[in-house]
């Protein structure tokens, strides 16, 4: 019989050992499980404190500098507008001068007896000179190139093109007269001049509106600042304690006040 500790056996095992004798095989002791080591709980991550969102203050605009900048831009636009108008007037003046010279030449020839006005033959009609298809196409291409080049050199034209069209209509300018020209170079120059005139007039009007809005905003800021300053001054005056009365000097006291002061200083034994 194998050695075994009876104190570690159950009643059933002891009874089997007595019945089996030397053939009894004690049961294998059950392995004792070691107590599980306590697992420390993982420390909880501290909750992130909600950081209050601080509103980002809007950058202060130097209204005076902006006003001067807009004024300079407006004056420049007006100067370029009148420069374009002067170019139109110069062209019209040149045409008038050429017509006047032709009339004067005809008058001089008539006075010399060399001028004979041509009269149409009876029954014939005087035809108006017509442009050929090539000249008309060349003028159209020149005008289109002028418009494309103008849009490329003035990127903001799309923002004010409606007002430009309104100005052209109001001024009575006939754009079709440009297409009726026979010289494509002259047509291109005139189209570019007309667009410049409308653009700079509209540009000056837009900038003037912005400058007026800025002036209103500037006045509102100044009024608000003056009001806040006045409120702060009134509040400071109301909260300040009244000044303590200044003690009189002996030279400023009356005889009665001097006598009372001597009595007080001598504890009433004066």
mmCIF file of C-alpha atoms in Angstrom:
data_model
loop_
_atom_site.group_PDB
_atom_site.id
_atom_site.type_symbol
_atom_site.label_atom_id
_atom_site.label_comp_id
_atom_site.label_asym_id
_atom_site.label_seq_id
_atom_site.Cartn_x
_atom_site.Cartn_y
_atom_site.Cartn_z
ATOM 1 C CA UNK A 1 0.000 0.000 0.000
ATOM 2 C CA UNK A 2 1.284 3.387 -0.877
ATOM 3 C CA UNK A 3 1.866 5.867 1.892
ATOM 4 C CA UNK A 4 -0.927 8.309 2.423
ATOM 5 C CA UNK A 5 -2.156 10.660 5.066
ATOM 6 C CA UNK A 6 -5.516 9.479 6.442
ATOM 7 C CA UNK A 7 -6.272 12.910 7.768
ATOM 8 C CA UNK A 8 -6.334 14.235 4.231
ATOM 9 C CA UNK A 9 -8.803 11.562 3.033
ATOM 10 C CA UNK A 10 -12.554 11.706 2.873
ATOM 11 C CA UNK A 11 -14.805 9.143 4.538
ATOM 12 C CA UNK A 12 -15.413 7.378 1.225
ATOM 13 C CA UNK A 13 -11.663 7.031 0.567
ATOM 14 C CA UNK A 14 -11.060 5.647 4.098
ATOM 15 C CA UNK A 15 -13.821 3.042 3.598
ATOM 16 C CA UNK A 16 -12.335 1.939 0.260
ATOM 17 C CA UNK A 17 -8.873 1.705 1.865
ATOM 18 C CA UNK A 18 -10.186 -0.630 4.558
ATOM 19 C CA UNK A 19 -11.977 -2.830 2.001
ATOM 20 C CA UNK A 20 -9.111 -2.964 -0.565
ATOM 21 C CA UNK A 21 -6.245 -3.258 1.848
ATOM 22 C CA UNK A 22 -2.825 -3.270 0.107
ATOM 23 C CA UNK A 23 -4.447 -2.796 -3.300
ATOM 24 C CA UNK A 24 -5.818 0.570 -2.352
ATOM 25 C CA UNK A 25 -4.398 3.438 -4.314
ATOM 26 C CA UNK A 26 -4.940 6.775 -2.675
ATOM 27 C CA UNK A 27 -6.414 9.390 -4.977
ATOM 28 C CA UNK A 28 -4.176 12.076 -6.284
ATOM 29 C CA UNK A 29 -4.495 15.185 -4.213
ATOM 30 C CA UNK A 30 -6.289 17.928 -6.091
ATOM 31 C CA UNK A 31 -3.955 20.768 -6.880
ATOM 32 C CA UNK A 32 -4.727 23.708 -4.799
ATOM 33 C CA UNK A 33 -5.210 26.802 -6.844
ATOM 34 C CA UNK A 34 -3.270 29.738 -5.712
ATOM 35 C CA UNK A 35 -5.382 32.734 -4.895
ATOM 36 C CA UNK A 36 -5.447 35.153 -7.745
ATOM 37 C CA UNK A 37 -3.519 38.282 -7.076
ATOM 38 C CA UNK A 38 -5.809 41.243 -6.926
ATOM 39 C CA UNK A 39 -5.663 43.238 -10.117
ATOM 40 C CA UNK A 40 -5.311 46.887 -9.506
ATOM 41 C CA UNK A 41 -7.894 48.761 -11.485
ATOM 42 C CA UNK A 42 -6.461 50.885 -14.204
ATOM 43 C CA UNK A 43 -6.490 54.500 -13.217
ATOM 44 C CA UNK A 44 -9.150 56.359 -15.050
ATOM 45 C CA UNK A 45 -7.878 58.966 -17.384
ATOM 46 C CA UNK A 46 -8.746 62.375 -16.074
ATOM 47 C CA UNK A 47 -11.574 63.877 -17.972
ATOM 48 C CA UNK A 48 -10.433 66.614 -20.265
ATOM 49 C CA UNK A 49 -11.631 69.930 -19.070
ATOM 50 C CA UNK A 50 -13.672 71.737 -21.631
ATOM 51 C CA UNK A 51 -11.740 74.770 -22.681
ATOM 52 C CA UNK A 52 -14.151 77.603 -23.344
ATOM 53 C CA UNK A 53 -13.891 78.945 -26.835
ATOM 54 C CA UNK A 54 -12.585 82.451 -26.799
ATOM 55 C CA UNK A 55 -14.064 84.442 -29.636
ATOM 56 C CA UNK A 56 -11.383 85.751 -31.921
ATOM 57 C CA UNK A 57 -11.753 89.520 -32.065
ATOM 58 C CA UNK A 58 -12.095 90.982 -35.506
ATOM 59 C CA UNK A 59 -9.027 92.884 -36.622
ATOM 60 C CA UNK A 60 -9.498 96.574 -36.184
ATOM 61 C CA UNK A 61 -9.620 98.447 -39.433
ATOM 62 C CA UNK A 62 -7.838 101.746 -39.705
ATOM 63 C CA UNK A 63 -10.838 103.546 -41.137
ATOM 64 C CA UNK A 64 -8.951 106.747 -41.859
ATOM 65 C CA UNK A 65 -6.262 104.987 -43.905
ATOM 66 C CA UNK A 66 -8.903 102.963 -45.748
ATOM 67 C CA UNK A 67 -10.910 106.116 -46.460
ATOM 68 C CA UNK A 68 -7.872 107.846 -47.926
ATOM 69 C CA UNK A 69 -7.058 104.796 -50.034
ATOM 70 C CA UNK A 70 -10.584 104.674 -51.448
ATOM 71 C CA UNK A 71 -10.527 108.403 -52.111
ATOM 72 C CA UNK A 72 -7.273 108.061 -54.047
ATOM 73 C CA UNK A 73 -8.696 105.152 -56.039
ATOM 74 C CA UNK A 74 -11.874 107.103 -56.805
ATOM 75 C CA UNK A 75 -9.978 110.186 -58.009
ATOM 76 C CA UNK A 76 -7.751 108.040 -60.219
ATOM 77 C CA UNK A 77 -10.802 106.354 -61.773
ATOM 78 C CA UNK A 78 -12.489 109.704 -62.434
ATOM 79 C CA UNK A 79 -9.337 111.074 -64.055
ATOM 80 C CA UNK A 80 -9.104 108.075 -66.403
ATOM 81 C CA UNK A 81 -12.807 108.373 -67.202
ATOM 82 C CA UNK A 82 -12.475 111.990 -68.275
ATOM 83 C CA UNK A 83 -9.348 111.086 -70.211
ATOM 84 C CA UNK A 84 -11.444 108.611 -72.230
ATOM 85 C CA UNK A 85 -14.173 111.209 -72.721
ATOM 86 C CA UNK A 86 -11.554 113.643 -73.968
ATOM 87 C CA UNK A 87 -10.378 111.010 -76.457
ATOM 88 C CA UNK A 88 -13.927 110.670 -77.773
ATOM 89 C CA UNK A 89 -14.286 114.431 -78.071
ATOM 90 C CA UNK A 90 -10.930 114.652 -79.806
ATOM 91 C CA UNK A 91 -12.076 112.098 -82.369
ATOM 92 C CA UNK A 92 -15.310 113.923 -82.971
ATOM 93 C CA UNK A 93 -13.442 117.219 -83.194
ATOM 94 C CA UNK A 94 -11.051 115.739 -85.750
ATOM 95 C CA UNK A 95 -13.953 114.543 -87.880
ATOM 96 C CA UNK A 96 -15.609 117.975 -87.701
ATOM 97 C CA UNK A 97 -12.349 119.664 -88.695
ATOM 98 C CA UNK A 98 -11.943 117.381 -91.699
ATOM 99 C CA UNK A 99 -15.495 118.117 -92.815
ATOM 100 C CA UNK A 100 -14.906 121.847 -92.347
ATOM 101 C CA UNK A 101 -11.752 121.712 -94.466
ATOM 102 C CA UNK A 102 -13.627 119.907 -97.218
ATOM 103 C CA UNK A 103 -16.379 122.553 -97.190
ATOM 104 C CA UNK A 104 -13.853 125.383 -97.221
ATOM 105 C CA UNK A 105 -12.006 123.798 -100.152
ATOM 106 C CA UNK A 106 -15.266 123.475 -102.074
ATOM 107 C CA UNK A 107 -16.109 127.128 -101.388
ATOM 108 C CA UNK A 108 -12.708 128.288 -102.615
ATOM 109 C CA UNK A 109 -13.044 126.203 -105.759
ATOM 110 C CA UNK A 110 -16.522 127.630 -106.393
ATOM 111 C CA UNK A 111 -15.227 131.178 -106.031
ATOM 112 C CA UNK A 112 -12.429 130.465 -108.511
ATOM 113 C CA UNK A 113 -14.920 129.041 -111.018
ATOM 114 C CA UNK A 114 -13.300 125.604 -111.007
ATOM 115 C CA UNK A 115 -15.940 123.893 -108.879
ATOM 116 C CA UNK A 116 -18.729 122.102 -110.705
ATOM 117 C CA UNK A 117 -21.058 120.113 -108.498
ATOM 118 C CA UNK A 118 -21.847 116.752 -109.974
ATOM 119 C CA UNK A 119 -25.529 116.126 -110.581
ATOM 120 C CA UNK A 120 -26.981 112.711 -111.091
ATOM 121 C CA UNK A 121 -28.322 111.957 -114.528
ATOM 122 C CA UNK A 122 -32.102 112.118 -114.894
ATOM 123 C CA UNK A 123 -33.709 108.892 -113.804
ATOM 124 C CA UNK A 124 -30.590 107.585 -112.070
ATOM 125 C CA UNK A 125 -30.188 107.024 -108.333
ATOM 126 C CA UNK A 126 -26.992 107.761 -106.448
ATOM 127 C CA UNK A 127 -25.865 104.569 -104.719
ATOM 128 C CA UNK A 128 -24.439 104.572 -101.246
ATOM 129 C CA UNK A 129 -21.002 102.929 -101.081
ATOM 130 C CA UNK A 130 -21.238 99.483 -99.496
ATOM 131 C CA UNK A 131 -18.567 97.588 -97.583
ATOM 132 C CA UNK A 132 -17.461 94.275 -98.939
ATOM 133 C CA UNK A 133 -17.782 91.116 -96.841
ATOM 134 C CA UNK A 134 -14.081 90.975 -96.040
ATOM 135 C CA UNK A 135 -14.000 94.507 -94.591
ATOM 136 C CA UNK A 136 -17.097 93.817 -92.489
ATOM 137 C CA UNK A 137 -15.560 90.585 -91.141
ATOM 138 C CA UNK A 138 -12.287 92.384 -90.329
ATOM 139 C CA UNK A 139 -14.131 95.050 -88.342
ATOM 140 C CA UNK A 140 -16.051 92.408 -86.377
ATOM 141 C CA UNK A 141 -12.841 90.531 -85.556
ATOM 142 C CA UNK A 142 -11.122 93.750 -84.479
ATOM 143 C CA UNK A 143 -14.011 94.646 -82.167
ATOM 144 C CA UNK A 144 -14.055 91.136 -80.671
ATOM 145 C CA UNK A 145 -10.306 91.249 -80.015
ATOM 146 C CA UNK A 146 -10.719 94.615 -78.331
ATOM 147 C CA UNK A 147 -13.428 93.249 -76.005
ATOM 148 C CA UNK A 148 -11.393 90.118 -75.144
ATOM 149 C CA UNK A 149 -8.252 92.137 -74.461
ATOM 150 C CA UNK A 150 -10.165 94.567 -72.284
ATOM 151 C CA UNK A 151 -11.664 91.766 -70.148
ATOM 152 C CA UNK A 152 -8.213 90.197 -69.722
ATOM 153 C CA UNK A 153 -6.650 93.474 -68.576
ATOM 154 C CA UNK A 154 -9.552 94.292 -66.200
ATOM 155 C CA UNK A 155 -10.331 91.115 -64.180
ATOM 156 C CA UNK A 156 -13.058 92.825 -62.118
ATOM 157 C CA UNK A 157 -15.065 93.841 -65.165
ATOM 158 C CA UNK A 158 -17.452 90.905 -64.632
ATOM 159 C CA UNK A 159 -18.496 92.371 -61.278
ATOM 160 C CA UNK A 160 -19.566 95.716 -62.723
ATOM 161 C CA UNK A 161 -20.450 94.887 -66.323
ATOM 162 C CA UNK A 162 -24.196 95.383 -65.692
ATOM 163 C CA UNK A 163 -23.573 98.909 -64.461
ATOM 164 C CA UNK A 164 -21.269 99.534 -67.410
ATOM 165 C CA UNK A 165 -24.044 98.572 -69.832
ATOM 166 C CA UNK A 166 -26.423 100.855 -67.934
ATOM 167 C CA UNK A 167 -23.974 103.757 -68.278
ATOM 168 C CA UNK A 168 -23.551 103.171 -72.022
ATOM 169 C CA UNK A 169 -27.323 103.158 -72.523
ATOM 170 C CA UNK A 170 -27.767 106.287 -70.416
ATOM 171 C CA UNK A 171 -25.030 108.172 -72.242
ATOM 172 C CA UNK A 172 -26.699 107.485 -75.579
ATOM 173 C CA UNK A 173 -23.560 105.980 -77.100
ATOM 174 C CA UNK A 174 -24.288 103.741 -80.111
ATOM 175 C CA UNK A 175 -22.068 100.677 -80.114
ATOM 176 C CA UNK A 176 -23.399 99.663 -83.516
ATOM 177 C CA UNK A 177 -21.712 102.702 -85.003
ATOM 178 C CA UNK A 178 -18.385 101.052 -84.272
ATOM 179 C CA UNK A 179 -19.343 97.969 -86.270
ATOM 180 C CA UNK A 180 -20.366 100.233 -89.139
ATOM 181 C CA UNK A 181 -16.815 101.578 -89.514
ATOM 182 C CA UNK A 182 -14.837 100.596 -92.579
ATOM 183 C CA UNK A 183 -11.374 100.591 -90.992
ATOM 184 C CA UNK A 184 -10.835 97.689 -88.493
ATOM 185 C CA UNK A 185 -8.002 99.532 -86.706
ATOM 186 C CA UNK A 186 -10.175 102.568 -86.086
ATOM 187 C CA UNK A 187 -13.010 100.325 -84.925
ATOM 188 C CA UNK A 188 -10.726 98.537 -82.473
ATOM 189 C CA UNK A 189 -9.425 101.801 -81.028
ATOM 190 C CA UNK A 190 -12.918 103.253 -80.658
ATOM 191 C CA UNK A 191 -14.310 100.121 -78.991
ATOM 192 C CA UNK A 192 -11.453 100.054 -76.512
ATOM 193 C CA UNK A 193 -11.941 103.762 -75.778
ATOM 194 C CA UNK A 194 -15.685 103.321 -75.216
ATOM 195 C CA UNK A 195 -15.110 100.392 -72.845
ATOM 196 C CA UNK A 196 -12.489 102.363 -70.910
ATOM 197 C CA UNK A 197 -14.896 105.283 -70.536
ATOM 198 C CA UNK A 198 -17.717 103.074 -69.224
ATOM 199 C CA UNK A 199 -15.384 101.060 -66.982
ATOM 200 C CA UNK A 200 -13.716 103.976 -65.221
ATOM 201 C CA UNK A 201 -16.998 105.844 -64.752
ATOM 202 C CA UNK A 202 -18.553 102.751 -63.134
ATOM 203 C CA UNK A 203 -15.410 102.060 -61.100
ATOM 204 C CA UNK A 204 -15.439 105.579 -59.684
ATOM 205 C CA UNK A 205 -19.123 105.254 -58.739
ATOM 206 C CA UNK A 206 -18.572 101.906 -56.988
ATOM 207 C CA UNK A 207 -15.573 103.180 -55.012
ATOM 208 C CA UNK A 208 -17.473 106.343 -54.060
ATOM 209 C CA UNK A 209 -20.265 104.173 -52.618
ATOM 210 C CA UNK A 210 -17.768 102.160 -50.577
ATOM 211 C CA UNK A 211 -16.151 105.328 -49.301
ATOM 212 C CA UNK A 212 -19.531 106.723 -48.235
ATOM 213 C CA UNK A 213 -20.344 103.477 -46.382
ATOM 214 C CA UNK A 214 -16.965 103.603 -44.644
ATOM 215 C CA UNK A 215 -17.562 107.213 -43.580
ATOM 216 C CA UNK A 216 -20.890 106.225 -42.015
ATOM 217 C CA UNK A 217 -19.216 103.323 -40.206
ATOM 218 C CA UNK A 218 -16.387 105.587 -39.037
ATOM 219 C CA UNK A 219 -18.843 108.137 -37.628
ATOM 220 C CA UNK A 220 -20.729 105.361 -35.812
ATOM 221 C CA UNK A 221 -17.485 104.097 -34.228
ATOM 222 C CA UNK A 222 -16.498 107.599 -33.131
ATOM 223 C CA UNK A 223 -19.967 108.250 -31.676
ATOM 224 C CA UNK A 224 -19.890 104.968 -29.767
ATOM 225 C CA UNK A 225 -16.399 105.672 -28.416
ATOM 226 C CA UNK A 226 -17.436 109.151 -27.265
ATOM 227 C CA UNK A 227 -20.560 107.740 -25.577
ATOM 228 C CA UNK A 228 -18.571 105.059 -23.746
ATOM 229 C CA UNK A 229 -16.035 107.638 -22.624
ATOM 230 C CA UNK A 230 -18.796 109.878 -21.288
ATOM 231 C CA UNK A 231 -20.418 106.970 -19.409
ATOM 232 C CA UNK A 232 -17.085 106.003 -17.859
ATOM 233 C CA UNK A 233 -16.473 109.588 -16.784
ATOM 234 C CA UNK A 234 -19.920 109.892 -15.173
ATOM 235 C CA UNK A 235 -19.510 106.539 -13.417
ATOM 236 C CA UNK A 236 -16.099 107.498 -12.037
ATOM 237 C CA UNK A 237 -17.417 110.822 -10.787
ATOM 238 C CA UNK A 238 -20.402 109.197 -9.053
ATOM 239 C CA UNK A 239 -18.307 106.550 -7.287
ATOM 240 C CA UNK A 240 -15.569 108.902 -6.096
ATOM 241 C CA UNK A 241 -16.014 110.038 -2.417
ATOM 242 C CA UNK A 242 -16.418 113.769 -1.862
ATOM 243 C CA UNK A 243 -13.166 115.481 -0.942
ATOM 244 C CA UNK A 244 -12.585 116.020 2.751
ATOM 245 C CA UNK A 245 -12.807 119.646 3.880
ATOM 246 C CA UNK A 246 -9.420 121.207 4.281
ATOM 247 C CA UNK A 247 -8.615 122.436 7.778
ATOM 248 C CA UNK A 248 -8.273 126.173 8.136
ATOM 249 C CA UNK A 249 -5.015 127.700 9.106
ATOM 250 C CA UNK A 250 -4.819 130.109 12.082
ATOM 251 C CA UNK A 251 -4.633 133.017 9.671
ATOM 252 C CA UNK A 252 -7.898 131.901 8.073
ATOM 253 C CA UNK A 253 -9.788 131.456 11.420
ATOM 254 C CA UNK A 254 -12.055 134.045 12.926
ATOM 255 C CA UNK A 255 -11.580 135.233 16.516
ATOM 256 C CA UNK A 256 -14.383 132.949 17.715
ATOM 257 C CA UNK A 257 -12.807 129.981 15.934
ATOM 258 C CA UNK A 258 -9.392 130.779 17.446
ATOM 259 C CA UNK A 259 -10.895 130.987 20.936
ATOM 260 C CA UNK A 260 -12.690 127.678 20.479
ATOM 261 C CA UNK A 261 -9.511 126.069 19.250
ATOM 262 C CA UNK A 262 -7.580 127.308 22.303
ATOM 263 C CA UNK A 263 -10.281 125.948 24.616
ATOM 264 C CA UNK A 264 -10.074 122.564 22.907
ATOM 265 C CA UNK A 265 -6.285 122.519 23.078
ATOM 266 C CA UNK A 266 -6.304 123.420 26.823
ATOM 267 C CA UNK A 267 -9.004 120.861 27.667
ATOM 268 C CA UNK A 268 -11.500 123.534 28.481
ATOM 269 C CA UNK A 269 -9.277 125.488 30.864
ATOM 270 C CA UNK A 270 -8.952 128.533 28.684
#
